[in-house]
mmCIF file of C-alpha atoms in Angstrom:
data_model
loop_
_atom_site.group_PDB
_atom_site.id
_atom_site.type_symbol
_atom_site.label_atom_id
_atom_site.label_comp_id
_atom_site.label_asym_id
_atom_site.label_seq_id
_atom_site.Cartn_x
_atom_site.Cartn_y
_atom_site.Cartn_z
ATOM 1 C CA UNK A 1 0.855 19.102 -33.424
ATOM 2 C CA UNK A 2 3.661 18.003 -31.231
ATOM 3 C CA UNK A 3 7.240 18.195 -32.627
ATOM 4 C CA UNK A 4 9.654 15.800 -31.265
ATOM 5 C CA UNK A 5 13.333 15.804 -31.200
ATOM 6 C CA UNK A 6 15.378 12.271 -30.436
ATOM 7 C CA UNK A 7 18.732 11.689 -30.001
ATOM 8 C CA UNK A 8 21.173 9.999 -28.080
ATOM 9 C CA UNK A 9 21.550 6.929 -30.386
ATOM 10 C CA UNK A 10 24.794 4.778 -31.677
ATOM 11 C CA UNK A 11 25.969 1.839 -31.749
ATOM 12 C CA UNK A 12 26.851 -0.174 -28.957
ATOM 13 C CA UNK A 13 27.991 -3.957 -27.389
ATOM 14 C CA UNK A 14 25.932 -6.176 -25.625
ATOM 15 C CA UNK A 15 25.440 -5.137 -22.479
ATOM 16 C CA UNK A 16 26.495 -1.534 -22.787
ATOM 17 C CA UNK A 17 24.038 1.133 -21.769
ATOM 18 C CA UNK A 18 22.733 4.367 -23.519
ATOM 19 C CA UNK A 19 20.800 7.131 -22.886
ATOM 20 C CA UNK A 20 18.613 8.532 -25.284
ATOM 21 C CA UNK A 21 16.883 12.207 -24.970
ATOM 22 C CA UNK A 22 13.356 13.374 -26.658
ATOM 23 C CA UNK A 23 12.399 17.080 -26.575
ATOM 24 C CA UNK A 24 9.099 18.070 -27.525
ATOM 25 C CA UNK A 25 8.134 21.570 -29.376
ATOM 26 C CA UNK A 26 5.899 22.360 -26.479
ATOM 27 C CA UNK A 27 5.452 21.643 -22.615
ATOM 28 C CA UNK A 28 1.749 20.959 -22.672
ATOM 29 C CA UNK A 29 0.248 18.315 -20.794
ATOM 30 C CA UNK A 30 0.419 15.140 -22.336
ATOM 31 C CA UNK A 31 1.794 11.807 -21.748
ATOM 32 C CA UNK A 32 5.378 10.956 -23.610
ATOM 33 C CA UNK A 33 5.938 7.284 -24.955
ATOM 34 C CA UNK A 34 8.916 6.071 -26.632
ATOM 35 C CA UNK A 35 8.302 3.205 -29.028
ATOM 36 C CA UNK A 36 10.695 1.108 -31.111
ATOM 37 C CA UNK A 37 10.348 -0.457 -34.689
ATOM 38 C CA UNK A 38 13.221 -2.695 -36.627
ATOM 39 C CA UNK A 39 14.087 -3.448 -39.554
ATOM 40 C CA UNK A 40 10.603 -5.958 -40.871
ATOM 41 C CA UNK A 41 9.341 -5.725 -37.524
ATOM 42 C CA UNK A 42 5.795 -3.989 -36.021
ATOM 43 C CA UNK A 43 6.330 -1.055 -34.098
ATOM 44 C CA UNK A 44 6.838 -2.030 -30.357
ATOM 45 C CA UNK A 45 5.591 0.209 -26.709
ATOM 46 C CA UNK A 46 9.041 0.746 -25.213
ATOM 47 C CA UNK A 47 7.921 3.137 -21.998
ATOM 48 C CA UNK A 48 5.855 6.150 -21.233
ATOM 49 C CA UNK A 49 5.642 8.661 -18.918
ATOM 50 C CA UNK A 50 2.779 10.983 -17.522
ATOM 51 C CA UNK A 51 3.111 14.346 -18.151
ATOM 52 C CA UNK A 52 3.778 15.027 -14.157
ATOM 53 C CA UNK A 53 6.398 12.086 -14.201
ATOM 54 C CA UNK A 54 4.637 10.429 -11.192
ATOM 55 C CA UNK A 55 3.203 7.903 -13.270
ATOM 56 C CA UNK A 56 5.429 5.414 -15.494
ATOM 57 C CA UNK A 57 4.981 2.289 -17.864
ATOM 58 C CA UNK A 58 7.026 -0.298 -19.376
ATOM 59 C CA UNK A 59 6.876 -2.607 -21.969
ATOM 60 C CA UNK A 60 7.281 -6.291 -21.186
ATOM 61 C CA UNK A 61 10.873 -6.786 -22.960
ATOM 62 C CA UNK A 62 12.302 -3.760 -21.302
ATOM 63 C CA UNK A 63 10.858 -3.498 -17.616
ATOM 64 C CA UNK A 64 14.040 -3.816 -15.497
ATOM 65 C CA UNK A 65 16.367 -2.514 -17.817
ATOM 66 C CA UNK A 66 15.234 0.301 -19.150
ATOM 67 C CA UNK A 67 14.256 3.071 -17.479
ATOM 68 C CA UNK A 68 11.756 6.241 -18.665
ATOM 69 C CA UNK A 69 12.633 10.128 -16.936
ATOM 70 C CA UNK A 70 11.639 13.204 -17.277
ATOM 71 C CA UNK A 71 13.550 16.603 -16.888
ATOM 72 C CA UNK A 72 10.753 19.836 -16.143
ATOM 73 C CA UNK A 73 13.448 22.684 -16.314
ATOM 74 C CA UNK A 74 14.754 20.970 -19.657
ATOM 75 C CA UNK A 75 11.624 19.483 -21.076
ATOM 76 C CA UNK A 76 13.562 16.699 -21.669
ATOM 77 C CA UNK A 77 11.956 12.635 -21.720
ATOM 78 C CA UNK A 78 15.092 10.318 -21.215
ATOM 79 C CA UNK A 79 15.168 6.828 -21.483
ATOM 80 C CA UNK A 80 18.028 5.438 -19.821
ATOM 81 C CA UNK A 81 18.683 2.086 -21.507
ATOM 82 C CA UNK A 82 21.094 -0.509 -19.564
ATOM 83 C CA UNK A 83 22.397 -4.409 -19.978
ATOM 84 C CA UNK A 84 21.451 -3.579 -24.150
ATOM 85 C CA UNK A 85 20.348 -6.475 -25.849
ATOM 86 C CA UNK A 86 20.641 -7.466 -29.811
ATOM 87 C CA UNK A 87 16.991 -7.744 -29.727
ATOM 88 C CA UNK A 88 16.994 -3.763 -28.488
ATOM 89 C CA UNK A 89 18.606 -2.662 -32.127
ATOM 90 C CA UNK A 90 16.087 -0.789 -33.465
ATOM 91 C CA UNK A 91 14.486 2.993 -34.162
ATOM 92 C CA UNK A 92 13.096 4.542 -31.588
ATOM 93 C CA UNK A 93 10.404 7.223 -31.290
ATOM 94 C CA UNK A 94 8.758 9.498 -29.060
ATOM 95 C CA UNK A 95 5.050 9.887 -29.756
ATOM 96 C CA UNK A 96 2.291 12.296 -27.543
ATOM 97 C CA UNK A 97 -0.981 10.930 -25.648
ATOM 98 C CA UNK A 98 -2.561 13.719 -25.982
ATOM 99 C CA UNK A 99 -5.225 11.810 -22.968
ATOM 100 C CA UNK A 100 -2.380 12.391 -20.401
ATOM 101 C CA UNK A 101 -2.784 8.383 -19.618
ATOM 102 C CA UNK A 102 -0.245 7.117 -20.868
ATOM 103 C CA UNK A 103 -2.241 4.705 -22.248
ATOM 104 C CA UNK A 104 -2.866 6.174 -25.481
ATOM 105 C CA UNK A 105 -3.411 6.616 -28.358
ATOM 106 C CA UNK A 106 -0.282 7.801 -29.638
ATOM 107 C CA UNK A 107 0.379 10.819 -32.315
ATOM 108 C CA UNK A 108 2.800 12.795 -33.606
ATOM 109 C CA UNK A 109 5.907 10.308 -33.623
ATOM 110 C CA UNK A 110 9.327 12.241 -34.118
ATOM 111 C CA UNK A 111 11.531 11.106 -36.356
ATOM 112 C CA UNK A 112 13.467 8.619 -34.265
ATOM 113 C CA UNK A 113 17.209 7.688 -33.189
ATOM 114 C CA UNK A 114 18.800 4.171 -34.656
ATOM 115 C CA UNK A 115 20.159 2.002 -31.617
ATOM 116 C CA UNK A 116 22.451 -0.475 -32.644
ATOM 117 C CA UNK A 117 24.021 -3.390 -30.672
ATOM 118 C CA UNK A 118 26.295 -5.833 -31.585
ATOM 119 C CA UNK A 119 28.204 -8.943 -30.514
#
């Protein structure tokens, strides 16, 4: 089982930007995906990332704004998160795909890192 440590989170204005880290217990090969989930709300794809860090994805409310990274030497996912929207405020995971697509499925969700903005 893959550990996963977030951070990076706070609170935040419209259209200020944040960067939020995810460290996994282990460097195996799998594919990294953060995912979101507010308050009432299903839990939403935010981005993933192949294990390599050629390969990226985006979910539809975030493509062009946010954007998913990946540090080898510090086994470190980012997601860099610009132009923040209310609609961003949320929790937000890392999960494995233990497939390497990227595609999933998705296990092994950390514990997550509240993002809030506000007017």
């Amino acid at each position: 089982q893959v550990q996963f440590t977030e951070s990076g989170g706070g609170w935040v204005q419209v259209g200020a930007s944040l960067r939020l880290s995810c460290v996994p217990s282990t460097s195996d090969n799998f594919a990294t995906g953060w995912f979101r989930q507010a308050p009432g709300k299903e839990r939403e794809f935010v981005a993933a990332i192949r294990w390599s860090g050629a390969n990226k994805y985006y979910g539809n409310s975030v493509r062009g704004r946010f954007t998913i990274s990946k540090d080898h030497a510090k086994n470190t996912v980012y997601l860099q998160m610009n132009n923040l929207k209310l609609e961003d405020t949320a929790t937000y995971f890392c999960a494995a795909d233990k497939s390497g697509r990227g595609s999933g499925p998705y296990t092994d969700y950390g514990q997550g890192t509240q993002v809030v903005v506000s007017s």
